[in-house]
Coordinates of C-alpha atoms in Angstrom, one line a residue:
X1 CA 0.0 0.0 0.0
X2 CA 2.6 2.3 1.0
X3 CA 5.4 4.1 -1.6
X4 CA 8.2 2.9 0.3
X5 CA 9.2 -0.3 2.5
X6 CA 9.4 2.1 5.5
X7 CA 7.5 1.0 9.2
X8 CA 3.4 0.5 9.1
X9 CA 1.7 3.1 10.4
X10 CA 0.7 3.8 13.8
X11 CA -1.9 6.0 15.3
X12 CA -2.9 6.6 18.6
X13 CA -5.9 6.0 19.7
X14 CA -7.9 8.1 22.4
X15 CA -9.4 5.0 23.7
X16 CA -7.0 2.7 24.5
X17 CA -4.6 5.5 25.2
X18 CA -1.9 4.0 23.4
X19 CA -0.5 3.5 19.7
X20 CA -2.1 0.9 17.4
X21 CA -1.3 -0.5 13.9
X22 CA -3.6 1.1 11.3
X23 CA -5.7 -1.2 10.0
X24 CA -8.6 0.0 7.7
X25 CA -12.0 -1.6 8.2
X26 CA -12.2 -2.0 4.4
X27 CA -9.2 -1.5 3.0
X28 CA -8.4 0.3 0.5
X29 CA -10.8 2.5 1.3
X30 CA -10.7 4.7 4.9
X31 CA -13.4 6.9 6.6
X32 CA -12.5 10.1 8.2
X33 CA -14.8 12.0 10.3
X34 CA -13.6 15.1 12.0
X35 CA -15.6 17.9 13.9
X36 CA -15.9 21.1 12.3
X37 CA -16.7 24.7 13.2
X38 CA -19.6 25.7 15.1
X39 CA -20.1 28.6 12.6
X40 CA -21.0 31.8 14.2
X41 CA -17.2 33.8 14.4
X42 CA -14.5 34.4 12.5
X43 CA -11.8 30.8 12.5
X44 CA -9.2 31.8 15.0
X45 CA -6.1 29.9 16.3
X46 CA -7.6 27.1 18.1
X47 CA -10.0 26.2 14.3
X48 CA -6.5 26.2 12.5
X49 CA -5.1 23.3 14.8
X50 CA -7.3 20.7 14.3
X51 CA -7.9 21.5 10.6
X52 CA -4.2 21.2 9.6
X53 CA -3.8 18.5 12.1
X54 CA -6.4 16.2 9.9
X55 CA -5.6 18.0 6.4
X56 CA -1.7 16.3 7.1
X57 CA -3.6 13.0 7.9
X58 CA -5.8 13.0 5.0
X59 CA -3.1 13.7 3.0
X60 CA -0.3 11.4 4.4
X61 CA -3.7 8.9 4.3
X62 CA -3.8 9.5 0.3
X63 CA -0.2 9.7 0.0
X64 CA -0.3 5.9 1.1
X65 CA -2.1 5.2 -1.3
X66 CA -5.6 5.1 0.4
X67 CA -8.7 5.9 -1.2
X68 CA -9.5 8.7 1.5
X69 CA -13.7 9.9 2.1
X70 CA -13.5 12.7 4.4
X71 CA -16.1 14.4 6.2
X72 CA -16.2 17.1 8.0
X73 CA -19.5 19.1 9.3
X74 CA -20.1 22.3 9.8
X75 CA -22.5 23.2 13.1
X76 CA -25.5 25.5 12.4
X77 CA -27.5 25.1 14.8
X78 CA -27.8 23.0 18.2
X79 CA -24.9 24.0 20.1
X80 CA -25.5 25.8 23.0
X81 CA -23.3 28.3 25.1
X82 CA -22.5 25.8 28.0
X83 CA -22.7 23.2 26.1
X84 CA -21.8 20.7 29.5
X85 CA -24.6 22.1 31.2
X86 CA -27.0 22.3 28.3
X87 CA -28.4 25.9 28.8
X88 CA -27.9 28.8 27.4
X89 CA -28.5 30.6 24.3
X90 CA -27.9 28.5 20.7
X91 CA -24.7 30.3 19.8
X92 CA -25.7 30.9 16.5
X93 CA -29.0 32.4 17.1
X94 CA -27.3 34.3 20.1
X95 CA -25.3 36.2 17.1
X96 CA -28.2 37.1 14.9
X97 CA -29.8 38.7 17.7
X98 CA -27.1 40.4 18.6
X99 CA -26.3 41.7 14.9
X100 CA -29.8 41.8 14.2
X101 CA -29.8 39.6 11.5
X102 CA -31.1 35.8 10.4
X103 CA -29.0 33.1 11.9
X104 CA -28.4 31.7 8.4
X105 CA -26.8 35.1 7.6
X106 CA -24.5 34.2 10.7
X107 CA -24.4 30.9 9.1
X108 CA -23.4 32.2 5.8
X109 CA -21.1 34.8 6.8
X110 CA -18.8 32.7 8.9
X111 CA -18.8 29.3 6.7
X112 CA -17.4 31.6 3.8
X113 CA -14.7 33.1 6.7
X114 CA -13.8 29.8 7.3
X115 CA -13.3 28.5 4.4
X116 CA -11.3 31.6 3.7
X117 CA -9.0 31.1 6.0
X118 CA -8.5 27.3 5.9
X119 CA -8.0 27.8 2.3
X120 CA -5.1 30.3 3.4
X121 CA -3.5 28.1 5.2
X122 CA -3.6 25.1 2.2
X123 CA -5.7 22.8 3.8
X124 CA -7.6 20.6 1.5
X125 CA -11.2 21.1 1.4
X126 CA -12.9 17.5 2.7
X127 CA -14.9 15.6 0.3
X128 CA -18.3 16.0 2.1
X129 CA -18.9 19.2 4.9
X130 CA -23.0 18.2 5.6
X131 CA -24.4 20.5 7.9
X132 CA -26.6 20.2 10.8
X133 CA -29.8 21.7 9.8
X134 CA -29.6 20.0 6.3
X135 CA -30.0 16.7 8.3
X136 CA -32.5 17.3 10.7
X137 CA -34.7 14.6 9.4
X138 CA -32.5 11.9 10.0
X139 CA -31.2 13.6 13.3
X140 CA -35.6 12.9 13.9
X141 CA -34.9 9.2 12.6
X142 CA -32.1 8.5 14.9
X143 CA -33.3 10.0 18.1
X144 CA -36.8 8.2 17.7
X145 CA -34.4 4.8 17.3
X146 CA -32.7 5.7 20.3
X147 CA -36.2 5.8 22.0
X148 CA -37.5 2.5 20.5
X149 CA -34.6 0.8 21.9
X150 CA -35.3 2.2 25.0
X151 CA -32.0 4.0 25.8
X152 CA -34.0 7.7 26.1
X153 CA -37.4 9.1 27.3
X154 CA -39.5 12.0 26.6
X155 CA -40.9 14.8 28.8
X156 CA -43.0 17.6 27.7
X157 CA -41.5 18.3 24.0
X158 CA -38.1 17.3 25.6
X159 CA -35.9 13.7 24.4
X160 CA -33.0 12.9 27.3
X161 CA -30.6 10.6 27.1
X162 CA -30.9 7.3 29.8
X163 CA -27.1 7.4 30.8
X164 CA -28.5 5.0 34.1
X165 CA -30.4 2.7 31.8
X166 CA -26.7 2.7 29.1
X167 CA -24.5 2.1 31.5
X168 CA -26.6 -0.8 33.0
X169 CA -24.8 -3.1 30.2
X170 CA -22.1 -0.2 29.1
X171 CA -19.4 1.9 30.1
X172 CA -19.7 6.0 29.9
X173 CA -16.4 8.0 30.7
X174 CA -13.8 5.3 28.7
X175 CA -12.3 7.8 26.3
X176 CA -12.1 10.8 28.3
X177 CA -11.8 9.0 31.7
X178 CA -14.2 11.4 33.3
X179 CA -16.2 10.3 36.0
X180 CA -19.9 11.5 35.9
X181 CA -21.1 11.8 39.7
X182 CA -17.7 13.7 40.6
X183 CA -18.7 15.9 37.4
X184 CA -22.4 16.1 38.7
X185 CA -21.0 16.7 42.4
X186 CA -19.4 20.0 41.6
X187 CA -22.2 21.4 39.5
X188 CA -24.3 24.2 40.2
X189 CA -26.2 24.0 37.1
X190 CA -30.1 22.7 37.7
X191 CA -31.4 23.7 34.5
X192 CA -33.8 20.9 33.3
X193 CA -33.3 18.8 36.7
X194 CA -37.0 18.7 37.2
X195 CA -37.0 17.0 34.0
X196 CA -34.4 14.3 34.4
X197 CA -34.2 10.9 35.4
X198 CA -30.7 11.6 36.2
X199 CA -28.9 15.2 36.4
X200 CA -26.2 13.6 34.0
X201 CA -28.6 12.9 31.0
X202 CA -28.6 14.9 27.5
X203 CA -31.1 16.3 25.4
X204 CA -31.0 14.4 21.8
X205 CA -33.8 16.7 21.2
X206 CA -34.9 20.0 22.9
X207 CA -38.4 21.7 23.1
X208 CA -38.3 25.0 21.1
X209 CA -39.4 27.9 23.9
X210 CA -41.5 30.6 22.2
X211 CA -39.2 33.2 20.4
X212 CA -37.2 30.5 19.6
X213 CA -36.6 30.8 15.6
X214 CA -34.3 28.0 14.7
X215 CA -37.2 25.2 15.0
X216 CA -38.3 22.2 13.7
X217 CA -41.7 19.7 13.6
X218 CA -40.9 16.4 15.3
X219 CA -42.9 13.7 16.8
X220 CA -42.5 15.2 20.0
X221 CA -43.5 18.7 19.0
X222 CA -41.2 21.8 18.1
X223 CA -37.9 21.7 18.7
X224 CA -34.5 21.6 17.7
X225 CA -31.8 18.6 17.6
X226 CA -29.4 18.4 20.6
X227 CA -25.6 19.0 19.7
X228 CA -24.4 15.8 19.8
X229 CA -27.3 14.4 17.8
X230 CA -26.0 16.2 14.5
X231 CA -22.1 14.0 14.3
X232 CA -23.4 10.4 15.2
X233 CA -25.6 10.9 12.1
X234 CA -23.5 12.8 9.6
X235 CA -20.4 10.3 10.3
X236 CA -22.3 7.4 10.3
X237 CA -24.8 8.2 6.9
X238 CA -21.6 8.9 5.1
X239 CA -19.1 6.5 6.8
X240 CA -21.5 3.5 7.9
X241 CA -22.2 2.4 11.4
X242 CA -18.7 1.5 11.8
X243 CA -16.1 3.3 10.7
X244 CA -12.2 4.4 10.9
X245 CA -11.0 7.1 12.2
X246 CA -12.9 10.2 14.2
X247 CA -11.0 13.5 14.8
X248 CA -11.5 16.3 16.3
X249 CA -10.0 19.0 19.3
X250 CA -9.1 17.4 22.9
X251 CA -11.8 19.5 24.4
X252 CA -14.8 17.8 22.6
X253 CA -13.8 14.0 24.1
X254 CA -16.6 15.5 27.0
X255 CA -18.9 15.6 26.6
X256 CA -19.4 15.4 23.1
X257 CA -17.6 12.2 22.1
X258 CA -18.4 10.2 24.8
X259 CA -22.1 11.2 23.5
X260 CA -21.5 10.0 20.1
X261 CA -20.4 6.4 21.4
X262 CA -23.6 6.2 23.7
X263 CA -25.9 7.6 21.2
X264 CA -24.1 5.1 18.4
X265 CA -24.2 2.0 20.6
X266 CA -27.7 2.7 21.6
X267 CA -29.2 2.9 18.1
X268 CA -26.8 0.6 15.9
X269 CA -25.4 -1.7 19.3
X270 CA -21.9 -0.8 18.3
X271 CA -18.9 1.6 19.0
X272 CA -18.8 3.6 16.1
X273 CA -15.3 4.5 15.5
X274 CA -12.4 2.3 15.4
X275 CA -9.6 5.1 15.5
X276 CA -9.9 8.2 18.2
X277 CA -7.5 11.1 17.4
X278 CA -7.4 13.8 19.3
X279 CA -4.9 17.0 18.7
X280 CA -4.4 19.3 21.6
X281 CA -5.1 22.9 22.4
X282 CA -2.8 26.1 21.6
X283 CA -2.1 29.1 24.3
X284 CA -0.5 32.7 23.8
X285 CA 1.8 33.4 25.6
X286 CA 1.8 30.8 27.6
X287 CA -1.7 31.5 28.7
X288 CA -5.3 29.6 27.5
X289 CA -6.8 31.8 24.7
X290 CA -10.1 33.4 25.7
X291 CA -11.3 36.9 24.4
X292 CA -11.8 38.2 28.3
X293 CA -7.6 37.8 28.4
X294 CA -7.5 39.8 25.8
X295 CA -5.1 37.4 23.9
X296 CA -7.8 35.9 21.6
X297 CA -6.4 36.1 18.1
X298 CA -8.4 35.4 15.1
X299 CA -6.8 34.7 11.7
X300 CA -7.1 37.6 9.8
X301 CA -6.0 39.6 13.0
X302 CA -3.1 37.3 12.6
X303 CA -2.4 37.3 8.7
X304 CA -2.8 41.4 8.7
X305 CA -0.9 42.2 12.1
X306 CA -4.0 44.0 13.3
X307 CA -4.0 42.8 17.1
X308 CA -2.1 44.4 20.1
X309 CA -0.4 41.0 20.5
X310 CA 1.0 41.0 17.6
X311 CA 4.0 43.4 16.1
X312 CA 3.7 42.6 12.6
X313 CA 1.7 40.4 10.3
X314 CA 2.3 36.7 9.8
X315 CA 2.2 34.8 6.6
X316 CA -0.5 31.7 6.5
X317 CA 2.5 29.5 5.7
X318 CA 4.2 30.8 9.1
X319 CA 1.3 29.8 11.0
X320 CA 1.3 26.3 9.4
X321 CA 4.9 25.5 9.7
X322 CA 5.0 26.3 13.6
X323 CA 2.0 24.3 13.9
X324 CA 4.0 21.4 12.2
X325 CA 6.4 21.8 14.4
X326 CA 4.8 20.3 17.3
X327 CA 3.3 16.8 17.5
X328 CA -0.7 17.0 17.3
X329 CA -0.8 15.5 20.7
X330 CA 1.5 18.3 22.3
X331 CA 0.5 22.0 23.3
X332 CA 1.5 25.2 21.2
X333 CA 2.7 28.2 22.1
X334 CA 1.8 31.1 20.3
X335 CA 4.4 34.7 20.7
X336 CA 5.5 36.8 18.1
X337 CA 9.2 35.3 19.1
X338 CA 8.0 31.6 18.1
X339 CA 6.3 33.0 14.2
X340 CA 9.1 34.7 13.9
X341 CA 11.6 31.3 14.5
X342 CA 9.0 29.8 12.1
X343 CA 9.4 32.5 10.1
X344 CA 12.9 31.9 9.2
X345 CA 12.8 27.7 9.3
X346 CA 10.3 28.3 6.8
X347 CA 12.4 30.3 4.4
X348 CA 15.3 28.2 5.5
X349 CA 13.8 25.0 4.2
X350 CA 12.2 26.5 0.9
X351 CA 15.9 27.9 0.0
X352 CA 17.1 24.3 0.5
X353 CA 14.2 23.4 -1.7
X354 CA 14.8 25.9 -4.4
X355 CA 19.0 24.9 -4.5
X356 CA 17.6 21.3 -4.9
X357 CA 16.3 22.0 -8.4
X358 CA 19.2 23.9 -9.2
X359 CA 21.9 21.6 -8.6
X360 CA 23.5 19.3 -10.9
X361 CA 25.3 16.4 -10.2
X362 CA 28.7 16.3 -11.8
X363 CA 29.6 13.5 -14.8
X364 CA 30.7 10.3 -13.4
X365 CA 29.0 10.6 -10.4
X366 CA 28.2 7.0 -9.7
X367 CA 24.5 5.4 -9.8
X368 CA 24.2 3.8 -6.9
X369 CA 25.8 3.6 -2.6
X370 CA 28.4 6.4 -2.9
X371 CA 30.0 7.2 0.3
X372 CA 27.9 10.5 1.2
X373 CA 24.6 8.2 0.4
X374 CA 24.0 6.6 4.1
X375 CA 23.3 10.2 5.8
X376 CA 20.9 11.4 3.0
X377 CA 19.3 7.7 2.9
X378 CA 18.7 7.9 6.5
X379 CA 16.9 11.2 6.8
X380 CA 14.6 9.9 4.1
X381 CA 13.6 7.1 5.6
X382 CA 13.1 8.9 9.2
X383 CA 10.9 11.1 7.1
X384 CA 8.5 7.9 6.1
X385 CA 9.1 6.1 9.7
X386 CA 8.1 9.8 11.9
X387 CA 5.1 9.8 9.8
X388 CA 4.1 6.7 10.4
X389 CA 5.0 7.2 14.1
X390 CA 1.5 8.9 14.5
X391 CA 2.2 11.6 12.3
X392 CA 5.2 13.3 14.1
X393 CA 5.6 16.2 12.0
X394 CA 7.8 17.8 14.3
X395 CA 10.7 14.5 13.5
X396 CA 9.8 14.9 10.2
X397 CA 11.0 18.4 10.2
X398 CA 13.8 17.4 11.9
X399 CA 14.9 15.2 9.2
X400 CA 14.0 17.8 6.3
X401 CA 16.2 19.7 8.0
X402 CA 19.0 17.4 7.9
X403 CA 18.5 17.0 4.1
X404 CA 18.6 20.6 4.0
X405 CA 22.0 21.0 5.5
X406 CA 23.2 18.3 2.8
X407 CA 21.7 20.5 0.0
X408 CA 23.0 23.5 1.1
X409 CA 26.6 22.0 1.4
X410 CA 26.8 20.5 -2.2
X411 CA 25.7 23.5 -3.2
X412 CA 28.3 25.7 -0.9
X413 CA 30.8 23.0 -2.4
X414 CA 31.6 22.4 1.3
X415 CA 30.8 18.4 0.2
X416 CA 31.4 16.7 -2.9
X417 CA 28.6 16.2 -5.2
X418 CA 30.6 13.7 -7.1
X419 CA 30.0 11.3 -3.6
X420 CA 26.4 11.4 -3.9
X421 CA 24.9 9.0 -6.0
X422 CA 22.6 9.8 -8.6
X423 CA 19.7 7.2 -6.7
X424 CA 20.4 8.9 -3.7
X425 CA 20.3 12.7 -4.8
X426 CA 17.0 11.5 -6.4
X427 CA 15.4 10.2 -3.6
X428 CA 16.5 13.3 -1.8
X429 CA 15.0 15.5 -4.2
X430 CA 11.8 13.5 -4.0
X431 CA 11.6 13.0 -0.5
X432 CA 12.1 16.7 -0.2
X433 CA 9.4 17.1 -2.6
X434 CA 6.9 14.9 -1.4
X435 CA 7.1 16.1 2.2
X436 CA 7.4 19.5 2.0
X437 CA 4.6 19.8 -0.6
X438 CA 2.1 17.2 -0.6
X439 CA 2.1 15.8 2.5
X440 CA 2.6 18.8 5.3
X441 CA 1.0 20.9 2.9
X442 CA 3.6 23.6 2.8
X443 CA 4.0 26.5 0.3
X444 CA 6.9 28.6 -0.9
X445 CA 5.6 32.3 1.0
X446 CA 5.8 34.3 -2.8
X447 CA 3.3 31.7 -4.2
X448 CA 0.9 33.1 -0.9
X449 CA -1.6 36.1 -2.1
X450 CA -1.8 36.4 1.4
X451 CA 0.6 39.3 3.7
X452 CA 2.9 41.3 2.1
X453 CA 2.7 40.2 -1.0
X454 CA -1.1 40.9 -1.3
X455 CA -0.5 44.6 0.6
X456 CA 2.1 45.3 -2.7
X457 CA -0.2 43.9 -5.0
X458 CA -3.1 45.5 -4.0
X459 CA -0.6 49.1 -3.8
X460 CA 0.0 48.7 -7.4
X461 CA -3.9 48.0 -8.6
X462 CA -4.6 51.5 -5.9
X463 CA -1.7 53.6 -8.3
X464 CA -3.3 51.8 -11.6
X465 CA -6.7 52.9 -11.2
X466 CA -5.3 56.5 -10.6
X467 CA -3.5 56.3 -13.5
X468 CA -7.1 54.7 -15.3
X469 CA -8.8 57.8 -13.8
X470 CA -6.4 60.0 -15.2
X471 CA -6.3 58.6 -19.0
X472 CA -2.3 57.6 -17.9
X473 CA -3.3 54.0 -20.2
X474 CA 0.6 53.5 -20.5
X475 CA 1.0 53.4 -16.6
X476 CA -1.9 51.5 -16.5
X477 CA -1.1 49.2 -18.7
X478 CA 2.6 48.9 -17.7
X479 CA 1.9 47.9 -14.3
X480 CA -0.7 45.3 -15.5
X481 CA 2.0 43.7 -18.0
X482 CA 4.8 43.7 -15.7
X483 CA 2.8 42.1 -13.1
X484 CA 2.0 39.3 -15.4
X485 CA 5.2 38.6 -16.2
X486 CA 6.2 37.7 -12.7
X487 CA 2.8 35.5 -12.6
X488 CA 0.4 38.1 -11.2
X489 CA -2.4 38.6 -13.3
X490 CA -5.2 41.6 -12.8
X491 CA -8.7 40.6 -13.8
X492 CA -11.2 43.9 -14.5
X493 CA -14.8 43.5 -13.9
X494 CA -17.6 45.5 -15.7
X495 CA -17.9 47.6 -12.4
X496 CA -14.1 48.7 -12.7
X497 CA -13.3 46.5 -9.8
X498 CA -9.8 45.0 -9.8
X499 CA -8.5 41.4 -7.9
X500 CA -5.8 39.4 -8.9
X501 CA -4.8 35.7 -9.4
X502 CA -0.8 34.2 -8.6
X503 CA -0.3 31.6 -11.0
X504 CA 1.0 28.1 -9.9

């Protein structure tokens, strides 16, 4: 399956809490299921982690040679501010009240600012993103299954979960190892307690109260689909009722995930996911991001600069290379003094990159085991084995690197090109390629319309509509030629708006 004879791969798994060979349920094919964005802000730090985290899956996935069906949702409706306690405004519909607007406006507005900035940062779009409210019939379908099987209950326009009558024959608390009546003993919550068999059960399906606008006929009246509802049935329609691998940020295990496996189990009478994966959280500073410290930092405060935290702006590519450089499972630290190390291992590796293609081995160099070969051999292969080592981008880095420092002596003539052999300097340049490129997703900064670059472009389209305005057509037309030669190319619509396109 794999391109080389490198180690399998092994992933850790949330549940078992250790690393397991990757088996596919049906191989070839795999099923990936992450969580997406509940979508009523713009994507900030803590949305780029766990998307690049499973975009370098996926891809590493594909790069195996897998046939890869990814799916990630987008939340719409259903998830409520306290989402542990279960009360609270919907966040969404919170939003629209507050902007005065329909929630699917706040819907709209922040899916397209997602995308935007996940598409900044070169993560691959996933082959299906259903959303919650375009499944709300078959959220209906499973949560009355659930009831038939007798694993929930209804009261007054309200559907709870049995968590007493679950855990009669199953366990609750396995993959996040939280323990409900210590979790239950220091709340202060009582919302719905009247209601409940047990203070620890959750809604599948929740009675709209009047004013409520996002709402939905169901057998049991009005309502709208409980947060948890909306994944056990978008993974499980598109994946089956038992599938591979299910992602998402350390901070949805509770409740949400241990939800999904209850919810699964009850309705199908199986765990749903083979393969837990979990990446971990990011901090500023050294502190937990949150907007009342003041240190929350959203992307496009990020790519532009604009945030007091911040003392100049950082390239997309920045941001995904520091990310890289920790292991999914570890904590990052954001500070303007680790973007701009990243900054500079960035450029560092793309120059090595760029002197690959330009260097020439010399005539007679032999075709196969010179006497440089071992070293650059070696950091190939920890390339394949740190990837299959659960992903460890960071030791894959670490290997690039070493390649890097070979590249940049053949090319500083500090070693002799003539000991490299020509299968060796090809699987280096491969390797390089292959890596760098396609599987951590990483771009050369110039080939970003993103930062700098965009703030000169868009300079130059601001002095060529002057010149338009003034009838200067051969500064106009200059700077519109001479941008195309460097790959830039200006695109005029019929209202006399300019944007631009980077080829490659």
């Amino acid at each position: 399956m794999a391109k080389s004879e490198s180690s399998s791969l092994h992933i850790y798994n949330s549940l078992s809490r250790k690393k397991e060979l990757f088996e596919p349920i049906k191989p070839p094919f795999v099923g990936l299921y992450v969580c997406g964005p509940t979508v009523y802000g713009d994507p900030h730090l803590g949305h780029a982690r766990a998307a690049i985290t499973f975009d370098v899956i996926y891809r590493y996935l594909q790069y195996l040679g897998y046939k890869v069906r990814y799916v990630r949702n987008i939340t719409d409706v259903g998830h409520l501010e306290h989402e542990e306690e279960e009360h609270g405004e919907d966040k969404i519909l919170k939003k629209a009240r507050i902007e005065q607007v329909e929630p699917m406006e706040i819907v709209q507005r922040y899916t397209i600012s997602y995308h935007k900035g996940m598409d900044a940062l070169n993560c691959l779009r996933p082959d299906i993103e259903p959303t919650a409210t375009g499944h709300i019939i078959e959220q209906i379908e499973l949560v009355k299954k659930i009831l038939e099987n007798g694993f929930a209950y209804e009261v007054d326009g309200n559907v709870y979960f049995d968590l007493e009558k679950y855990r009669e024959n199953n366990s609750y608390g396995e993959l996040s190892g939280k323990v409900l009546e210590d979790l239950q003993a220091g709340s202060r919550d009582t919302e719905g307690m009247d209601e409940k068999k047990n203070p620890y059960d959750f809604a599948l399906w929740k009675k709209a109260s009047t004013g409520h606008i996002m709402r939905w006929d169901s057998p049991w009246g009005e309502g709208f689909p409980g947060w948890h509802m909306e994944c056990t049935t978008m993974s499980t329609k598109y994946l089956g009722k038992k599938f591979d691998i299910h992602g998402g940020g350390l901070d949805l295990q509770f409740p949400h995930h241990e939800a999904e496996i209850a919810q699964c189990k009850s309705a199908y009478g199986n765990d749903p996911v083979k393969y837990w994966v979990h990446n971990n959280m990011i901090t500023i500073d050294g502190a937990k991001m949150s907007k009342s410290a003041g240190n929350f930092i959203n992307l496009e405060e990020l790519f532009t600069g604009n945030h007091d935290k911040l003392e100049k702006a950082f390239n997309p590519m920045t941001v995904r290379f520091l990310m890289l450089q920790s292991h999914y499972r570890s904590k990052i630290d954001f500070s303007n003094e680790a973007l701009v190390a990243a900054e500079k291992g960035l450029q560092k590796l793309m120059t090595a990159v760029d002197l690959l293609d330009m260097i020439e081995l010399p005539d007679g160099s032999p075709e196969n085991e010179a006497s440089e070969d071992r070293e650059i051999l070696d950091a190939c292969k920890q390339c394949q084995d740190s990837m299959n080592d659960d992903f460890n981008t960071a030791q894959v880095l670490a290997a690039l690197f070493d390649l890097a420092s070979k590249i940049n002596a053949i090319h500083n003539k500090q070693l002799d090109a003539g000991k490299v052999s020509k299968s060796a300097f090809e699987k280096m340049k491969n390797t390089m390629n292959d890596f760098v490129f396609d599987i951590l997703g990483l771009q050369p900064i110039s080939e970003s319309k993103d930062g700098k670059t965009e703030e000169l472009v868009n300079l130059l389209i601001d002095i060529r509509s002057e010149a338009r305005e003034n009838k200067d057509f051969a500064t106009s037309d200059k700077i519109r030629d001479d941008l195309q030669e460097i790959g830039i190319r200006l695109k005029d619509d019929k209202d006399g708006k300019t944007t631009f396109e980077i080829d490659g």
